[in-house]
Short mmCIF file of C-alpha atoms in Angstrom, two decimals:
data_model
loop_
_atom_site.label_atom_id
_atom_site.label_comp_id
_atom_site.label_asym_id
_atom_site.label_seq_id
_atom_site.Cartn_x
_atom_site.Cartn_y
_atom_site.Cartn_z
CA MET A 1 -1.48 3.26 -76.83
CA PHE A 2 -2.98 0.59 -79.09
CA PHE A 3 -5.83 -1.43 -77.77
CA PRO A 4 -6.11 -4.64 -79.90
CA ILE A 5 -9.56 -5.70 -78.74
CA SER A 6 -11.44 -2.68 -79.80
CA GLY A 7 -8.68 -1.50 -82.34
CA ALA A 8 -8.69 1.89 -80.83
CA HIS A 9 -5.56 4.13 -80.23
CA ILE A 10 -6.21 6.13 -76.95
CA SER A 11 -3.70 7.92 -74.62
CA PRO A 12 -3.51 5.89 -71.28
CA ILE A 13 -3.02 9.25 -69.44
CA TYR A 14 -6.31 10.42 -70.86
CA LEU A 15 -8.06 7.24 -69.78
CA ALA A 16 -6.40 7.38 -66.23
CA ILE A 17 -7.53 11.02 -65.84
CA VAL A 18 -11.22 10.27 -66.94
CA GLY A 19 -11.02 7.31 -64.48
CA PHE A 20 -9.73 9.51 -61.71
CA LEU A 21 -12.58 12.04 -62.11
CA ILE A 22 -15.25 9.36 -62.25
CA GLY A 23 -13.57 7.74 -59.32
CA ILE A 24 -13.96 10.80 -57.05
CA LEU A 25 -17.66 11.13 -58.17
CA GLY A 26 -18.31 7.44 -57.62
CA GLY A 27 -16.62 7.32 -54.19
CA PHE A 28 -18.47 10.48 -53.05
CA PHE A 29 -21.98 9.99 -54.49
CA GLY A 30 -22.13 6.26 -54.99
CA VAL A 31 -22.82 6.62 -58.76
CA GLY A 32 -21.27 4.66 -61.63
CA GLY A 33 -20.54 7.87 -63.49
CA SER A 34 -21.45 6.44 -67.01
CA PHE A 35 -22.84 9.93 -67.96
CA ILE A 36 -19.15 11.08 -68.08
CA ALA A 37 -17.34 7.84 -68.99
CA GLY A 38 -19.58 7.06 -72.07
CA PRO A 39 -19.10 10.41 -73.77
CA ALA A 40 -15.47 10.64 -72.75
CA LEU A 41 -14.77 7.17 -74.41
CA ARG A 42 -16.77 8.08 -77.59
CA ALA A 43 -14.92 11.42 -77.79
CA VAL A 44 -11.67 9.54 -78.52
CA GLY A 45 -13.22 7.39 -81.17
CA LEU A 46 -14.29 4.33 -79.40
CA ASP A 47 -17.33 2.64 -80.98
CA TRP A 48 -20.63 3.16 -79.15
CA ASN A 49 -21.02 -0.61 -78.29
CA PHE A 50 -17.52 -0.80 -76.87
CA ALA A 51 -17.85 2.52 -74.96
CA VAL A 52 -21.04 1.06 -73.15
CA GLY A 53 -19.55 -2.30 -72.37
CA THR A 54 -16.03 -1.10 -71.40
CA ASP A 55 -17.59 1.46 -69.14
CA LEU A 56 -19.51 -1.17 -67.22
CA ALA A 57 -16.18 -3.13 -66.69
CA HIS A 58 -14.61 -0.01 -65.43
CA ILE A 59 -17.60 0.61 -63.08
CA VAL A 60 -16.99 -2.80 -61.45
CA GLY A 61 -13.33 -2.04 -60.74
CA LYS A 62 -14.00 1.41 -59.53
CA SER A 63 -16.96 0.37 -57.17
CA VAL A 64 -14.76 -2.52 -55.75
CA VAL A 65 -12.14 0.08 -54.63
CA ALA A 66 -14.82 2.64 -53.45
CA ALA A 67 -17.09 -0.01 -51.67
CA LYS A 68 -13.91 -1.43 -49.81
CA ARG A 69 -13.03 1.91 -48.41
CA HIS A 70 -16.72 2.70 -47.56
CA ARG A 71 -16.87 -0.74 -45.78
CA ALA A 72 -13.87 0.15 -43.80
CA LEU A 73 -15.61 3.32 -42.77
CA GLY A 74 -18.76 1.35 -41.85
CA ASN A 75 -20.84 2.56 -44.75
CA VAL A 76 -22.05 -0.52 -46.36
CA ASP A 77 -25.12 -2.74 -45.56
CA LEU A 78 -24.29 -5.95 -47.10
CA ARG A 79 -27.80 -7.52 -46.59
CA LEU A 80 -29.58 -4.61 -48.23
CA GLY A 81 -27.02 -4.57 -51.08
CA LEU A 82 -27.58 -8.28 -51.87
CA ILE A 83 -31.33 -7.93 -51.87
CA MET A 84 -31.03 -4.86 -54.06
CA ALA A 85 -28.71 -6.54 -56.58
CA VAL A 86 -31.58 -9.13 -57.24
CA GLY A 87 -34.07 -6.37 -58.05
CA THR A 88 -31.58 -4.34 -60.04
CA ILE A 89 -30.66 -7.18 -62.29
CA GLY A 90 -34.38 -8.10 -62.77
CA GLY A 91 -35.20 -4.43 -63.59
CA ALA A 92 -32.31 -4.08 -66.03
CA GLU A 93 -33.55 -7.08 -67.99
CA CYS A 94 -37.10 -5.70 -68.11
CA GLY A 95 -35.82 -2.21 -69.04
CA ALA A 96 -33.98 -3.79 -72.00
CA GLN A 97 -37.19 -5.71 -73.03
CA LEU A 98 -39.32 -2.58 -72.72
CA ILE A 99 -36.90 -0.79 -75.00
CA GLN A 100 -37.34 -3.56 -77.57
CA MET A 101 -41.04 -3.27 -77.28
CA LEU A 102 -40.94 0.41 -77.84
CA LYS A 103 -38.49 -0.04 -80.75
CA ARG A 104 -41.14 -2.26 -82.34
CA ALA A 105 -43.84 0.44 -81.65
CA GLY A 106 -41.55 2.80 -83.42
CA ASN A 107 -41.41 5.69 -80.74
CA VAL A 108 -38.71 4.45 -78.44
CA ASN A 109 -36.58 7.60 -78.35
CA LEU A 110 -39.41 10.05 -77.74
CA VAL A 111 -41.03 7.96 -74.87
CA VAL A 112 -37.79 7.16 -73.18
CA SER A 113 -36.39 10.67 -73.43
CA ILE A 114 -39.51 12.53 -72.06
CA VAL A 115 -39.88 10.08 -69.16
CA SER A 116 -36.24 10.21 -68.18
CA ILE A 117 -36.07 14.13 -68.44
CA ALA A 118 -39.17 14.24 -66.27
CA VAL A 119 -37.78 11.79 -63.59
CA TYR A 120 -34.29 13.40 -63.56
CA VAL A 121 -35.62 16.99 -63.08
CA SER A 122 -38.13 15.77 -60.51
CA ILE A 123 -35.24 14.10 -58.54
CA SER A 124 -33.21 17.30 -58.56
CA THR A 125 -36.03 19.59 -57.76
CA PHE A 126 -37.18 17.35 -54.83
CA MET A 127 -33.60 16.97 -53.42
CA ILE A 128 -33.01 20.66 -53.52
CA TRP A 129 -36.25 21.41 -51.58
CA GLU A 130 -35.66 18.56 -49.13
CA SER A 131 -31.96 19.03 -48.38
CA GLN A 132 -32.40 22.79 -48.00
CA LYS A 133 -35.37 22.39 -45.77
CA THR A 134 -33.44 19.93 -43.63
CA LEU A 135 -30.26 22.07 -43.45
CA ARG A 136 -32.48 25.13 -42.35
CA ALA A 137 -34.22 23.04 -39.62
CA GLN A 138 -30.73 21.91 -38.40
CA ASN A 139 -29.50 25.44 -38.32
CA ARG A 140 -32.52 26.64 -36.40
CA LYS A 141 -31.91 23.78 -33.86
CA VAL A 142 -28.32 24.64 -33.56
CA ALA A 143 -29.06 28.33 -33.06
CA ALA A 144 -31.70 27.60 -30.46
CA GLY A 145 -29.23 25.40 -28.51
CA GLY A 146 -31.36 22.32 -29.28
CA ILE A 147 -28.38 20.38 -30.61
CA LYS A 148 -24.78 21.33 -30.27
CA GLY A 149 -23.93 20.52 -33.79
CA THR A 150 -24.29 17.47 -36.13
CA THR A 151 -21.86 14.76 -36.78
CA ALA A 152 -21.25 13.68 -40.37
CA LYS A 153 -23.27 10.44 -40.16
CA ARG A 154 -26.18 11.68 -37.97
CA ASP A 155 -28.47 11.87 -40.80
CA GLN A 156 -31.59 14.19 -40.79
CA SER A 157 -34.38 14.36 -43.57
CA ALA A 158 -37.29 16.54 -43.98
CA PHE A 159 -38.92 13.57 -45.74
CA LYS A 160 -38.73 11.31 -42.65
CA PRO A 161 -42.48 11.09 -41.84
CA THR A 162 -43.23 9.61 -45.30
CA THR A 163 -40.23 7.29 -45.06
CA ARG A 164 -41.50 5.98 -41.69
CA ALA A 165 -44.88 5.47 -43.07
CA ILE A 166 -43.37 3.35 -45.90
CA GLN A 167 -41.28 1.34 -43.25
CA ARG A 168 -44.59 0.62 -41.39
CA LEU A 169 -46.13 -1.05 -44.36
CA LYS A 170 -46.45 -4.70 -43.28
CA ILE A 171 -46.20 -6.64 -46.56
CA TRP A 172 -44.71 -10.05 -45.68
CA PRO A 173 -41.74 -11.02 -45.79
CA MET A 174 -40.28 -8.29 -43.52
CA VAL A 175 -36.48 -7.98 -43.11
CA ALA A 176 -34.49 -6.08 -40.47
CA LEU A 177 -31.49 -3.86 -41.56
CA PRO A 178 -29.60 -3.24 -38.39
CA THR A 179 -26.68 -1.71 -40.08
CA SER A 180 -28.85 0.91 -41.62
CA GLY A 181 -30.77 1.33 -38.51
CA ILE A 182 -34.09 0.01 -39.92
CA LYS A 183 -35.96 -2.39 -37.50
CA ALA A 184 -38.26 -3.80 -40.18
CA ILE A 185 -39.09 -3.11 -43.77
CA SER A 186 -40.88 -5.20 -46.37
CA ILE A 187 -38.53 -7.03 -48.79
CA TRP A 188 -40.88 -6.08 -51.68
CA ILE A 189 -40.29 -2.28 -51.10
CA ILE A 190 -36.53 -2.89 -51.33
CA LEU A 191 -36.95 -5.04 -54.45
CA LEU A 192 -39.29 -2.37 -55.90
CA VAL A 193 -36.76 0.42 -55.33
CA ALA A 194 -33.97 -1.67 -56.87
CA PHE A 195 -36.18 -2.81 -59.78
CA VAL A 196 -37.12 0.80 -60.75
CA GLY A 197 -33.42 1.68 -60.68
CA GLY A 198 -32.67 -1.27 -62.85
CA VAL A 199 -35.41 -0.42 -65.28
CA PHE A 200 -33.78 2.97 -65.78
CA SER A 201 -30.42 1.37 -66.19
CA GLY A 202 -31.87 -0.96 -68.84
CA PHE A 203 -33.52 2.09 -70.62
CA LEU A 204 -30.51 4.48 -70.50
CA GLY A 205 -27.44 2.29 -69.92
CA GLY A 206 -25.03 2.77 -67.07
CA GLY A 207 -25.89 2.03 -63.46
CA ALA A 208 -28.71 4.66 -62.86
CA GLY A 209 -27.08 5.54 -59.39
CA TYR A 210 -28.63 8.97 -59.60
CA ILE A 211 -32.07 7.33 -59.16
CA ARG A 212 -31.20 4.42 -56.86
CA MET A 213 -29.08 6.43 -54.21
CA PRO A 214 -31.89 9.07 -53.56
CA SER A 215 -34.59 6.25 -53.49
CA MET A 216 -32.58 4.43 -50.74
CA VAL A 217 -32.52 7.51 -48.70
CA TYR A 218 -36.09 8.77 -49.09
CA VAL A 219 -38.04 5.54 -49.68
CA LEU A 220 -36.16 3.03 -47.61
CA GLY A 221 -34.81 5.50 -45.05
CA VAL A 222 -31.20 4.50 -45.22
CA PRO A 223 -28.78 7.11 -43.91
CA THR A 224 -26.99 8.97 -46.80
CA HIS A 225 -23.52 7.74 -46.03
CA LEU A 226 -24.79 4.13 -46.04
CA ALA A 227 -26.81 4.65 -49.14
CA VAL A 228 -23.58 5.70 -50.97
CA GLY A 229 -21.56 2.78 -49.70
CA THR A 230 -24.36 0.21 -50.20
CA ASP A 231 -25.16 1.43 -53.63
CA LEU A 232 -21.44 0.92 -54.56
CA PHE A 233 -21.50 -2.62 -53.22
CA GLU A 234 -24.75 -3.32 -55.12
CA ILE A 235 -23.25 -1.89 -58.45
CA ILE A 236 -20.37 -4.33 -58.09
CA ILE A 237 -22.85 -7.20 -58.53
CA SER A 238 -25.15 -5.68 -61.08
CA ALA A 239 -22.33 -4.21 -63.19
CA SER A 240 -20.46 -7.52 -63.17
CA TYR A 241 -23.58 -9.17 -64.57
CA GLY A 242 -23.78 -6.49 -67.25
CA THR A 243 -20.04 -6.75 -68.06
CA PHE A 244 -20.34 -10.46 -68.47
CA THR A 245 -23.31 -10.19 -70.92
CA HIS A 246 -21.70 -7.42 -72.80
CA ALA A 247 -18.40 -9.29 -73.01
CA VAL A 248 -20.04 -12.24 -74.42
CA LYS A 249 -21.60 -9.94 -77.15
CA GLY A 250 -18.04 -8.62 -77.92
CA ASN A 251 -18.64 -5.11 -76.43
CA VAL A 252 -15.94 -5.09 -73.81
CA ASP A 253 -12.31 -3.95 -74.19
CA ILE A 254 -11.01 -5.08 -70.81
CA LEU A 255 -7.63 -3.39 -71.40
CA ILE A 256 -9.17 0.06 -71.66
CA ALA A 257 -11.12 -0.61 -68.48
CA LEU A 258 -8.05 -1.70 -66.68
CA VAL A 259 -6.12 1.50 -67.64
CA MET A 260 -9.17 3.59 -66.61
CA ASN A 261 -9.22 1.87 -63.30
CA THR A 262 -5.64 2.87 -62.37
CA GLY A 263 -6.93 6.44 -62.10
CA ALA A 264 -10.33 5.49 -60.65
CA ALA A 265 -8.63 3.58 -57.92
CA ILE A 266 -7.10 6.66 -56.33
CA GLY A 267 -10.10 8.87 -57.20
CA ALA A 268 -12.59 6.55 -55.56
CA GLN A 269 -10.53 6.48 -52.35
CA ILE A 270 -10.50 10.42 -52.28
CA GLY A 271 -14.17 10.43 -52.92
CA ALA A 272 -15.10 7.84 -50.20
CA ILE A 273 -12.78 9.48 -47.54
CA SER A 274 -14.41 12.90 -48.37
CA THR A 275 -17.84 11.76 -47.48
CA GLN A 276 -16.74 11.73 -43.77
CA TYR A 277 -16.38 15.47 -43.75
CA PHE A 278 -19.97 16.23 -45.01
CA THR A 279 -23.40 15.62 -43.37
CA GLY A 280 -26.07 13.70 -45.21
CA PRO A 281 -28.02 16.86 -46.32
CA LYS A 282 -24.96 18.43 -47.73
CA ILE A 283 -24.09 15.32 -49.80
CA ARG A 284 -27.65 15.18 -51.05
CA LEU A 285 -27.51 18.90 -51.96
CA ALA A 286 -24.23 18.36 -53.83
CA PHE A 287 -25.78 15.46 -55.59
CA VAL A 288 -28.43 17.69 -57.27
CA PRO A 289 -26.51 18.48 -60.45
CA LEU A 290 -25.91 14.78 -61.43
CA PRO A 291 -29.54 14.01 -62.46
CA LEU A 292 -29.58 17.47 -64.17
CA ILE A 293 -26.52 16.39 -66.20
CA GLY A 294 -28.33 13.22 -67.14
CA ALA A 295 -31.31 15.28 -68.31
CA ALA A 296 -29.04 17.67 -70.29
CA ILE A 297 -27.51 14.55 -72.04
CA VAL A 298 -31.02 13.19 -72.95
CA ILE A 299 -32.14 16.61 -74.25
CA TYR A 300 -28.97 16.95 -76.34
CA THR A 301 -29.55 13.50 -77.83
CA LEU A 302 -33.26 14.27 -78.48
CA VAL A 303 -32.52 17.56 -80.26
CA THR A 304 -29.42 16.55 -82.21
CA GLY A 305 -30.04 12.88 -82.82
CA HIS A 306 -26.44 12.04 -81.70
CA LYS A 307 -25.87 9.82 -78.65
CA LEU A 308 -23.26 11.45 -76.32
CA MET B 1 -3.32 27.42 -45.92
CA LYS B 2 -3.54 25.75 -42.46
CA PRO B 3 -0.29 23.71 -41.68
CA GLN B 4 -2.26 20.49 -41.32
CA ALA B 5 -4.03 20.92 -44.70
CA ALA B 6 -0.57 21.68 -46.35
CA LYS B 7 0.95 18.61 -44.85
CA THR B 8 -1.88 16.44 -46.02
CA LEU B 9 -1.74 18.01 -49.54
CA ARG B 10 2.08 17.53 -49.68
CA ALA B 11 1.62 13.89 -48.65
CA PHE B 12 -1.04 13.42 -51.24
CA LEU B 13 1.14 14.82 -54.02
CA VAL B 14 4.10 12.64 -53.07
CA GLU B 15 1.66 9.59 -53.06
CA LEU B 16 0.42 10.64 -56.37
CA VAL B 17 3.91 10.74 -57.89
CA VAL B 18 4.97 7.37 -56.56
CA TYR B 19 1.57 5.93 -57.75
CA ALA B 20 2.00 7.42 -61.16
CA ILE B 21 5.52 5.82 -61.63
CA LEU B 22 4.07 2.47 -60.54
CA VAL B 23 1.14 2.69 -62.87
CA VAL B 24 3.27 3.76 -65.81
CA GLY B 25 5.40 0.66 -65.30
CA TYR B 26 2.24 -1.42 -65.19
CA PHE B 27 1.06 0.16 -68.50
CA PHE B 28 4.28 -0.87 -70.40
CA LEU B 29 4.90 -4.18 -68.70
CA VAL B 30 1.65 -6.01 -67.76
CA LEU B 31 -0.76 -4.55 -70.40
CA HIS B 32 1.79 -4.72 -73.37
CA PHE B 33 2.25 -8.51 -72.71
CA LEU B 34 -1.41 -9.16 -71.77
CA GLY B 35 -2.80 -7.37 -74.74
CA GLU B 36 -2.42 -9.94 -77.52
CA SER B 37 -3.25 -12.96 -75.45
CA LEU B 38 -6.51 -11.27 -74.31
CA HIS B 39 -7.30 -10.31 -77.87
CA GLN B 40 -6.94 -13.96 -79.03
CA LEU B 41 -9.04 -15.10 -76.13
CA GLU B 42 -11.74 -12.50 -76.99
CA MET B 43 -11.90 -13.73 -80.59
CA ARG B 44 -11.83 -17.49 -79.93
CA HIS B 45 -13.47 -18.06 -76.51
CA ARG B 46 -16.03 -15.34 -75.66
CA TYR B 47 -17.44 -16.89 -72.42
CA THR B 48 -13.93 -17.54 -71.07
CA TYR B 49 -13.02 -14.04 -71.97
CA ALA B 50 -16.02 -12.59 -70.12
CA GLY B 51 -15.09 -14.49 -67.06
CA VAL B 52 -11.36 -13.58 -67.30
CA ALA B 53 -12.33 -9.91 -67.89
CA ILE B 54 -14.27 -9.74 -64.56
CA LEU B 55 -11.57 -11.52 -62.59
CA LEU B 56 -8.97 -9.18 -63.96
CA ILE B 57 -10.88 -5.98 -63.28
CA VAL B 58 -11.81 -7.21 -59.67
CA GLY B 59 -8.33 -8.44 -59.00
CA GLN B 60 -6.60 -5.28 -60.27
CA ALA B 61 -9.19 -3.19 -58.14
CA VAL B 62 -8.32 -5.28 -54.93
CA VAL B 63 -4.56 -4.85 -55.59
CA LEU B 64 -4.78 -1.13 -56.32
CA GLU B 65 -6.91 -0.52 -53.33
CA ALA B 66 -4.25 -2.21 -51.11
CA LEU B 67 -1.60 -0.22 -52.86
CA THR B 68 -3.28 3.18 -52.47
CA THR B 69 -4.17 2.46 -48.88
CA LEU B 70 -0.47 1.54 -48.25
CA LEU B 71 0.68 4.62 -49.90
CA LEU B 72 -1.76 6.76 -47.86
CA ARG B 73 -0.49 5.20 -44.75
CA LEU B 74 3.00 5.53 -45.71
CA PHE B 75 2.97 9.20 -46.61
CA SER B 76 0.37 10.71 -44.36
CA GLY B 77 1.33 8.59 -41.35
CA ARG B 78 -2.30 7.61 -40.66
CA SER B 79 -5.12 5.54 -42.09
CA GLU B 80 -7.93 7.93 -42.74
#
């Protein structure tokens, strides 16, 4: 199929399959999936600038489908998502400016690569430790007859004492998030978490969901299922902003994004529904390979000099 | 395989076939006619194109979500 905007010839079946796979990941983990979509689009000859912009447009569509499904399942905190969107957009702009500064200093690739590898590996290592510790504690309680089993949404975390300490920080203004079960938390902490995710998004492209979703769980104390759904809702806003700015610069082939979204729509539904059959710690444990894939891509780019 | 799981898988496969037929029709009818006008818009009015692009992707997502939900209900006899 010929796509006149980017001038590319790409099979629509290939695009729909790529969209389907990313849809499943997005629906289940609340990530944009740009670490798969970007390389998949470039692999069929799409220019790098079109791959980045078109991927963002596709992320908007997929996130709408997944977030709608998560909302029907009660997994979206709208108030939290709206506050986070502000921080993410601000962070993404700062990330892009930071890149420009590092470019002028002449060592952008090395600095960004080393920082991102360290962050990705740290997230994965921490999540393996935390989720396994939580699962072991749960199993011990079940074996001792303390609890008769766990429901999917009854979230536990070995990091809870630290999360509670963060929630107790009284930095005005405070906001209540009843949907997430948080009585009060400083709005600045929410904005900071979103801002950091946004900075990484500006640094590395894509939505940086593999940083934001764990941050929502461990720093803000949002239950995993709600973190997934809310992250998707937040991605709709921040990725729409990114799509608009990229489209103005001539980097979006919306026809390719529309075709990818036909596969993503069904994949995102499957991913979102699947979260109901897993407890929070199990979703977090399954999440571990995603930041590692991100780290592997950065290492590949650093070693070969080719962007995937 | 448990009978319930087999039933769910069968319903999903039927849904996938029906969905694929609808999507192929969409590729050839809608995107074929839309392609050239969007290309012209992208070349001449970038800001309008950016707005239309977001409206299209969000609109299509809402329609597809409704369609897949309907198909899920139709073939599995329940809404997950």
